[in-house]
mmCIF file of C-alpha atoms in Angstrom:
data_model
loop_
_atom_site.group_PDB
_atom_site.id
_atom_site.type_symbol
_atom_site.label_atom_id
_atom_site.label_comp_id
_atom_site.label_asym_id
_atom_site.label_seq_id
_atom_site.Cartn_x
_atom_site.Cartn_y
_atom_site.Cartn_z
ATOM 1 C CA MET A 17 6.448 -14.256 14.689
ATOM 2 C CA LEU A 18 3.345 -13.517 16.600
ATOM 3 C CA ILE A 19 5.352 -13.570 19.942
ATOM 4 C CA ALA A 20 8.097 -11.246 18.327
ATOM 5 C CA ARG A 21 5.449 -8.608 17.234
ATOM 6 C CA ARG A 22 3.789 -8.776 20.690
ATOM 7 C CA ALA A 23 7.046 -8.410 22.571
ATOM 8 C CA ASP A 24 8.161 -5.661 20.204
ATOM 9 C CA THR A 25 4.848 -3.792 20.778
ATOM 10 C CA ARG A 26 4.950 -4.217 24.519
ATOM 11 C CA ALA A 27 8.609 -3.064 24.585
ATOM 12 C CA ARG A 28 7.881 0.010 22.532
ATOM 13 C CA ALA A 29 4.807 0.872 24.770
ATOM 14 C CA ASP A 30 6.754 0.192 28.171
ATOM 15 C CA PHE A 31 9.680 2.244 27.012
ATOM 16 C CA ALA A 32 7.607 5.296 26.097
ATOM 17 C CA THR A 33 5.833 4.973 29.482
ATOM 18 C CA TRP A 34 9.063 4.703 31.402
ATOM 19 C CA LYS A 35 10.532 7.610 29.564
ATOM 20 C CA MET A 36 7.504 9.746 30.317
ATOM 21 C CA LEU A 37 7.652 8.787 33.988
ATOM 22 C CA ALA A 38 11.422 9.674 33.942
ATOM 23 C CA LYS A 39 10.608 13.130 32.624
ATOM 24 C CA LEU A 40 7.929 13.518 35.382
ATOM 25 C CA ASN A 41 10.639 12.431 38.051
ATOM 26 C CA GLY A 42 8.574 9.159 38.789
ATOM 27 C CA THR A 43 11.324 6.660 38.211
ATOM 28 C CA SER A 44 11.138 5.485 41.792
ATOM 29 C CA SER A 45 7.841 4.040 41.320
ATOM 30 C CA LEU A 46 9.151 1.870 38.373
ATOM 31 C CA PRO A 47 10.182 -1.747 38.956
ATOM 32 C CA ALA A 48 13.790 -2.442 39.194
ATOM 33 C CA GLU A 49 14.079 -3.960 35.789
ATOM 34 C CA ALA A 50 12.609 -0.699 34.321
ATOM 35 C CA GLN A 51 15.051 1.402 36.181
ATOM 36 C CA ASN A 52 17.953 -0.697 34.913
ATOM 37 C CA PHE A 53 16.837 -0.165 31.314
ATOM 38 C CA LEU A 54 16.399 3.587 31.828
ATOM 39 C CA ALA A 55 19.940 3.683 33.306
ATOM 40 C CA GLY A 56 21.186 1.807 30.221
ATOM 41 C CA TYR A 57 19.326 4.365 28.052
ATOM 42 C CA LYS A 58 21.073 7.266 29.769
ATOM 43 C CA THR A 59 24.540 5.819 29.155
ATOM 44 C CA LEU A 60 23.627 5.251 25.542
ATOM 45 C CA LEU A 61 22.444 8.777 25.328
ATOM 46 C CA GLU A 62 25.936 9.777 26.152
ATOM 47 C CA LYS A 63 27.328 7.718 23.299
ATOM 48 C CA MET A 64 24.880 8.393 20.580
ATOM 49 C CA ALA A 65 21.824 10.451 19.474
ATOM 50 C CA GLU A 66 18.386 9.981 21.065
ATOM 51 C CA PRO A 67 16.679 8.079 18.209
ATOM 52 C CA GLU A 68 19.492 5.515 17.994
ATOM 53 C CA ALA A 69 19.687 5.404 21.855
ATOM 54 C CA SER A 70 15.974 4.879 22.010
ATOM 55 C CA GLU A 71 15.999 2.139 19.348
ATOM 56 C CA ALA A 72 18.928 0.335 21.059
ATOM 57 C CA THR A 73 17.153 0.267 24.404
ATOM 58 C CA ILE A 74 13.879 -0.860 22.857
ATOM 59 C CA HIS A 75 15.727 -3.703 21.090
ATOM 60 C CA LEU A 76 17.155 -4.661 24.565
ATOM 61 C CA ILE A 77 13.738 -4.679 26.176
ATOM 62 C CA TYR A 78 12.267 -6.587 23.251
ATOM 63 C CA ARG A 79 14.823 -9.511 23.558
ATOM 64 C CA SER A 80 14.126 -9.635 27.319
ATOM 65 C CA TYR A 81 10.226 -9.728 26.704
ATOM 66 C CA TYR A 82 10.675 -12.334 23.857
ATOM 67 C CA GLY A 83 12.300 -14.658 26.267
ATOM 68 C CA GLU A 84 9.690 -13.994 28.894
ATOM 69 C CA MET A 85 6.771 -14.667 26.455
ATOM 70 C CA GLY A 86 8.123 -18.155 25.535
ATOM 71 C CA GLY A 87 9.956 -17.245 22.412
ATOM 72 C CA ALA A 88 12.490 -19.979 21.463
ATOM 73 C CA GLY A 89 16.044 -19.267 20.634
ATOM 74 C CA ALA A 90 17.318 -15.914 19.596
ATOM 75 C CA ALA A 91 14.772 -13.023 19.162
ATOM 76 C CA PRO A 92 14.001 -12.520 15.417
ATOM 77 C CA ASP A 93 14.599 -9.177 13.689
ATOM 78 C CA VAL A 94 11.261 -7.308 13.724
ATOM 79 C CA LYS A 95 12.646 -4.620 11.546
ATOM 80 C CA ALA A 96 11.761 -6.594 8.573
ATOM 81 C CA GLN A 97 8.122 -6.550 9.657
ATOM 82 C CA LEU A 98 7.956 -2.785 10.367
ATOM 83 C CA ASN A 99 5.882 -0.657 7.829
ATOM 84 C CA GLY A 100 6.865 2.897 8.272
ATOM 85 C CA SER A 101 6.903 3.989 11.796
ATOM 86 C CA GLY A 102 5.387 1.005 13.660
ATOM 87 C CA PRO A 103 4.758 -2.663 13.512
ATOM 88 C CA VAL A 104 2.170 -3.993 11.001
ATOM 89 C CA ALA A 105 -1.023 -5.057 12.773
ATOM 90 C CA ASP A 106 -3.294 -7.700 11.251
ATOM 91 C CA ASN A 107 -6.393 -6.730 13.259
ATOM 92 C CA VAL A 108 -6.500 -2.955 12.333
ATOM 93 C CA THR A 109 -8.989 -1.593 9.900
ATOM 94 C CA ALA A 110 -8.173 1.581 8.101
ATOM 95 C CA PHE A 111 -10.470 4.471 8.518
ATOM 96 C CA LYS A 112 -12.592 5.123 5.488
ATOM 97 C CA ARG A 113 -14.921 8.029 4.897
ATOM 98 C CA PRO A 114 -18.447 7.156 4.278
ATOM 99 C CA ALA A 115 -19.551 7.529 0.791
ATOM 100 C CA PRO A 116 -21.114 10.852 -0.090
ATOM 101 C CA LYS A 117 -24.919 11.019 -0.374
ATOM 102 C CA PRO A 118 -26.139 11.000 -4.000
ATOM 103 C CA ALA A 119 -27.586 14.358 -5.116
ATOM 104 C CA LYS A 120 -31.238 14.433 -5.503
ATOM 105 C CA THR A 121 -32.144 14.212 -9.127
ATOM 106 C CA ALA A 122 -35.263 15.347 -11.003
ATOM 107 C CA GLY A 123 -35.910 11.840 -12.255
ATOM 108 C CA GLY A 124 -35.499 10.092 -8.857
ATOM 109 C CA PRO A 125 -38.271 9.104 -6.455
ATOM 110 C CA PRO A 126 -39.920 12.124 -4.739
ATOM 111 C CA SER A 127 -39.262 12.591 -1.147
ATOM 112 C CA LYS A 128 -41.955 13.449 1.399
ATOM 113 C CA PRO A 129 -42.140 17.136 1.929
ATOM 114 C CA ARG A 130 -41.302 18.136 5.581
ATOM 115 C CA LEU A 131 -43.605 20.384 7.571
ATOM 116 C CA PRO A 132 -41.932 23.376 9.120
ATOM 117 C CA VAL A 133 -41.597 23.420 12.861
ATOM 118 C CA ALA A 134 -43.657 26.645 13.071
ATOM 119 C CA LEU A 135 -46.571 25.131 11.301
ATOM 120 C CA ILE A 136 -46.532 22.152 13.803
ATOM 121 C CA PHE A 137 -46.398 24.391 16.671
ATOM 122 C CA ILE A 138 -49.336 26.468 15.362
ATOM 123 C CA CYS A 139 -51.476 23.339 14.943
ATOM 124 C CA LEU A 140 -50.672 22.284 18.527
ATOM 125 C CA VAL A 141 -51.624 25.652 19.845
ATOM 126 C CA ILE A 142 -54.971 25.549 17.962
ATOM 127 C CA VAL A 143 -55.721 22.051 19.254
ATOM 128 C CA TYR A 144 -54.980 23.223 22.839
ATOM 129 C CA VAL A 145 -57.205 26.280 22.560
ATOM 130 C CA GLY A 146 -60.013 24.228 21.021
ATOM 131 C CA VAL A 147 -59.893 21.615 23.573
ATOM 132 C CA ARG A 148 -59.964 24.341 26.369
ATOM 133 C CA TYR A 149 -62.639 26.060 24.688
ATOM 134 C CA PHE A 150 -65.101 23.145 24.246
ATOM 135 C CA TRP A 151 -64.398 21.801 27.802
ATOM 136 C CA ARG A 152 -66.054 24.944 29.283
#
């Protein structure tokens, strides 16, 4: 099943790339196999709607890739493994927002007061003037 998922992912990515290159008039730079799949996609577009034609073409590319990647026998149906819009990935971690920082409570440990930047600057000026004065 791992080969099937890899082949399906690669087929979907390649088809999207080829389709974008076709929109940009760059099909001449594609390999002959890709041009053949795009030609088949165009003929399927005449017979059915775009989503169905895309899925049919992706399925043809998937079967081709499954055989190239060493899959034995007929390519299994990956639709059973799909979750929503794409294949389920085992190595993807869902994004989680960090936990909000707890509000400061009166009973909690006191935090160190922070000196304002202006006070630090004034102290540095006094030290500089003092050093200049005593060096003369």
